PDB file of C-alpha atoms in Angstrom:
ATOM      1  CA  MET A  18       4.987   4.552  -9.943  1.00  0.00           C
ATOM      2  CA  ALA A  19       8.160   3.226  -8.480  1.00  0.00           C
ATOM      3  CA  GLY A  20       8.369  -0.496  -7.553  1.00  0.00           C
ATOM      4  CA  LYS A  21       7.321  -1.677  -4.117  1.00  0.00           C
ATOM      5  CA  ALA A  22       9.765  -2.415  -1.336  1.00  0.00           C
ATOM      6  CA  VAL A  23       9.358  -4.933   1.498  1.00  0.00           C
ATOM      7  CA  ILE A  24      11.736  -4.869   4.462  1.00  0.00           C
ATOM      8  CA  SER A  25      11.513  -7.914   6.741  1.00  0.00           C
ATOM      9  CA  LEU A  26      12.843  -7.278  10.274  1.00  0.00           C
ATOM     10  CA  ILE A  27      13.100  -9.908  12.972  1.00  0.00           C
ATOM     11  CA  THR A  28      15.306  -7.992  15.456  1.00  0.00           C
ATOM     12  CA  GLY A  29      14.192  -5.557  18.086  1.00  0.00           C
ATOM     13  CA  LEU A  30      16.093  -3.234  20.416  1.00  0.00           C
ATOM     14  CA  GLU A  31      18.441  -6.026  21.386  1.00  0.00           C
ATOM     15  CA  ASP A  32      20.306  -5.032  18.277  1.00  0.00           C
ATOM     16  CA  PRO A  33      19.605  -1.333  17.678  1.00  0.00           C
ATOM     17  CA  GLU A  34      22.178  -0.994  14.915  1.00  0.00           C
ATOM     18  CA  ARG A  35      20.476  -3.705  12.849  1.00  0.00           C
ATOM     19  CA  VAL A  36      17.095  -2.026  13.488  1.00  0.00           C
ATOM     20  CA  THR A  37      18.622   1.326  12.423  1.00  0.00           C
ATOM     21  CA  VAL A  38      19.941  -0.032   9.162  1.00  0.00           C
ATOM     22  CA  ALA A  39      16.538  -1.676   8.354  1.00  0.00           C
ATOM     23  CA  PHE A  40      14.798   1.625   8.989  1.00  0.00           C
ATOM     24  CA  LEU A  41      17.268   3.559   6.890  1.00  0.00           C
ATOM     25  CA  VAL A  42      16.703   1.194   4.010  1.00  0.00           C
ATOM     26  CA  ALA A  43      12.867   1.365   4.399  1.00  0.00           C
ATOM     27  CA  LEU A  44      13.043   5.135   4.719  1.00  0.00           C
ATOM     28  CA  GLY A  45      15.146   5.514   1.632  1.00  0.00           C
ATOM     29  CA  ALA A  46      12.545   3.620  -0.385  1.00  0.00           C
ATOM     30  CA  ALA A  47       9.566   5.411   1.127  1.00  0.00           C
ATOM     31  CA  GLU A  48      11.060   8.886   0.716  1.00  0.00           C
ATOM     32  CA  GLN A  49      11.696   8.114  -2.920  1.00  0.00           C
ATOM     33  CA  GLY A  50       8.009   7.426  -3.426  1.00  0.00           C
ATOM     34  CA  ARG A  51       8.132   3.606  -3.400  1.00  0.00           C
ATOM     35  CA  PRO A  52       5.200   1.911  -1.715  1.00  0.00           C
ATOM     36  CA  THR A  53       7.073   0.480   1.326  1.00  0.00           C
ATOM     37  CA  LEU A  54       6.107  -2.177   3.822  1.00  0.00           C
ATOM     38  CA  MET A  55       8.082  -3.295   6.829  1.00  0.00           C
ATOM     39  CA  PHE A  56       7.096  -6.830   7.865  1.00  0.00           C
ATOM     40  CA  LEU A  57       7.884  -7.025  11.583  1.00  0.00           C
ATOM     41  CA  THR A  58       8.307 -10.475  13.186  1.00  0.00           C
ATOM     42  CA  LYS A  59       9.760 -11.920  16.410  1.00  0.00           C
ATOM     43  CA  GLU A  60      11.167  -9.167  18.620  1.00  0.00           C
ATOM     44  CA  ALA A  61      10.632  -6.538  15.941  1.00  0.00           C
ATOM     45  CA  SER A  62       6.931  -6.766  16.524  1.00  0.00           C
ATOM     46  CA  ARG A  63       7.498  -4.668  19.657  1.00  0.00           C
ATOM     47  CA  LEU A  64       8.655  -1.751  17.516  1.00  0.00           C
ATOM     48  CA  ALA A  65       5.134  -1.216  16.170  1.00  0.00           C
ATOM     49  CA  THR A  66       3.838  -0.296  19.603  1.00  0.00           C
ATOM     50  CA  GLU A  67       3.716   3.191  21.035  1.00  0.00           C
ATOM     51  CA  GLY A  68       6.786   4.408  22.817  1.00  0.00           C
ATOM     52  CA  VAL A  69       9.057   1.419  22.103  1.00  0.00           C
ATOM     53  CA  ALA A  70      11.125   2.685  19.101  1.00  0.00           C
ATOM     54  CA  ASN A  71      13.229   4.999  21.171  1.00  0.00           C
ATOM     55  CA  ALA A  72      16.942   4.260  20.884  1.00  0.00           C
ATOM     56  CA  VAL A  73      20.159   5.604  19.419  1.00  0.00           C
ATOM     57  CA  ALA A  74      22.232   2.769  18.080  1.00  0.00           C
ATOM     58  CA  CYS A  75      25.575   4.362  17.959  1.00  0.00           C
ATOM     59  CA  GLU A  76      27.421   7.683  18.140  1.00  0.00           C
ATOM     60  CA  GLY A  77      26.434   9.524  14.959  1.00  0.00           C
ATOM     61  CA  CYS A  78      23.431   7.238  14.283  1.00  0.00           C
ATOM     62  CA  PRO A  79      20.095   9.034  13.888  1.00  0.00           C
ATOM     63  CA  PRO A  80      17.643   8.465  16.722  1.00  0.00           C
ATOM     64  CA  LEU A  81      15.215   5.635  15.925  1.00  0.00           C
ATOM     65  CA  ALA A  82      12.255   7.800  16.919  1.00  0.00           C
ATOM     66  CA  ASP A  83      13.226  10.306  14.136  1.00  0.00           C
ATOM     67  CA  LEU A  84      13.415   7.530  11.536  1.00  0.00           C
ATOM     68  CA  VAL A  85      10.066   6.093  12.641  1.00  0.00           C
ATOM     69  CA  ALA A  86       8.488   9.645  12.281  1.00  0.00           C
ATOM     70  CA  ARG A  87      10.013  10.203   8.828  1.00  0.00           C
ATOM     71  CA  TYR A  88       8.906   6.753   7.691  1.00  0.00           C
ATOM     72  CA  GLU A  89       5.298   7.535   8.664  1.00  0.00           C
ATOM     73  CA  ALA A  90       5.508  10.934   6.990  1.00  0.00           C
ATOM     74  CA  ALA A  91       6.714   9.197   3.793  1.00  0.00           C
ATOM     75  CA  GLY A  92       3.671   6.909   3.800  1.00  0.00           C
ATOM     76  CA  GLY A  93       5.488   3.755   5.011  1.00  0.00           C
ATOM     77  CA  LYS A  94       3.428   0.955   6.390  1.00  0.00           C
ATOM     78  CA  TYR A  95       4.001  -1.849   8.939  1.00  0.00           C
ATOM     79  CA  LEU A  96       2.609  -5.325   8.823  1.00  0.00           C
ATOM     80  CA  VAL A  97       3.127  -7.025  12.201  1.00  0.00           C
ATOM     81  CA  CYS A  98       3.079 -10.791  12.556  1.00  0.00           C
ATOM     82  CA  PRO A  99       0.069 -11.498  14.770  1.00  0.00           C
ATOM     83  CA  ILE A 100       1.521 -14.790  16.079  1.00  0.00           C
ATOM     84  CA  CYS A 101       4.701 -12.939  17.207  1.00  0.00           C
ATOM     85  CA  PHE A 102       2.682 -10.032  18.632  1.00  0.00           C
ATOM     86  CA  ASP A 103       0.373 -12.306  20.629  1.00  0.00           C
ATOM     87  CA  ALA A 104       3.189 -14.555  21.841  1.00  0.00           C
ATOM     88  CA  ARG A 105       4.739 -11.427  23.481  1.00  0.00           C
ATOM     89  CA  LYS A 106       1.381 -10.545  25.058  1.00  0.00           C
ATOM     90  CA  LEU A 107       1.413  -7.079  23.443  1.00  0.00           C
ATOM     91  CA  ASP A 108      -1.624  -4.869  23.565  1.00  0.00           C
ATOM     92  CA  LYS A 109      -3.337  -4.216  20.155  1.00  0.00           C
ATOM     93  CA  SER A 110      -4.545  -0.831  21.341  1.00  0.00           C
ATOM     94  CA  THR A 111      -0.876   0.323  21.459  1.00  0.00           C
ATOM     95  CA  LEU A 112      -0.167  -0.231  17.795  1.00  0.00           C
ATOM     96  CA  ILE A 113       1.176   2.877  16.111  1.00  0.00           C
ATOM     97  CA  LYS A 114      -0.926   4.594  13.504  1.00  0.00           C
ATOM     98  CA  ASN A 115       0.567   3.094  10.348  1.00  0.00           C
ATOM     99  CA  ALA A 116       0.796  -0.491  11.671  1.00  0.00           C
ATOM    100  CA  GLU A 117      -1.601  -3.407  11.448  1.00  0.00           C
ATOM    101  CA  LEU A 118      -1.501  -6.992  12.389  1.00  0.00           C
ATOM    102  CA  GLY A 119      -1.234  -9.419   9.471  1.00  0.00           C
ATOM    103  CA  GLY A 120       0.752 -12.402   8.373  1.00  0.00           C
ATOM    104  CA  THR A 121       2.202 -13.775   5.167  1.00  0.00           C
ATOM    105  CA  VAL A 122      -1.122 -13.857   3.231  1.00  0.00           C
ATOM    106  CA  PRO A 123      -1.767 -10.108   3.648  1.00  0.00           C
ATOM    107  CA  MET A 124       1.924  -9.451   2.828  1.00  0.00           C
ATOM    108  CA  TRP A 125       1.656 -11.359  -0.436  1.00  0.00           C
ATOM    109  CA  GLN A 126      -1.620  -9.609  -1.172  1.00  0.00           C
ATOM    110  CA  TRP A 127       0.079  -6.236  -0.634  1.00  0.00           C
ATOM    111  CA  ILE A 128       2.942  -7.243  -2.951  1.00  0.00           C
ATOM    112  CA  GLY A 129       0.557  -8.371  -5.604  1.00  0.00           C
ATOM    113  CA  ASP A 130       1.514  -9.580  -9.069  1.00  0.00           C
ATOM    114  CA  GLU A 131       4.134  -6.897  -9.867  1.00  0.00           C
ATOM    115  CA  GLY A 132       6.449  -8.080  -7.180  1.00  0.00           C
ATOM    116  CA  ALA A 133       8.713  -6.096  -4.869  1.00  0.00           C
ATOM    117  CA  THR A 134      12.295  -5.518  -3.953  1.00  0.00           C
ATOM    118  CA  THR A 135      13.024  -7.218  -0.624  1.00  0.00           C
ATOM    119  CA  PHE A 136      15.499  -6.809   2.163  1.00  0.00           C
ATOM    120  CA  SER A 137      15.770  -8.899   5.358  1.00  0.00           C
ATOM    121  CA  TYR A 138      17.323  -7.976   8.606  1.00  0.00           C
TER     122      TYR A 138
END
């Protein structure tokens, strides 16, 4: 099995190009068969709710909704900081299918002893 990948994202749609790059990196890992987790904190926590990840960062950039769909199809998972999520008064019932609330302990449990390649945006 290919090594795990963790992509930490703190930025939301206030910087759609950064979000797009993070998703492209995560998607590249997931589509190559790597177990892939996006750890969403701060404004990125909004991206794990239904209907939010809809933007096109730049001319020629793929639509974010397409990247989200491909990431899900490739088995990618989201772990969303519960403190960040609650601070923004987001509704847990709107979490997308492959997202769950969890902080650093569940992230480290997911990584496990074999480690993971990490990226931070």
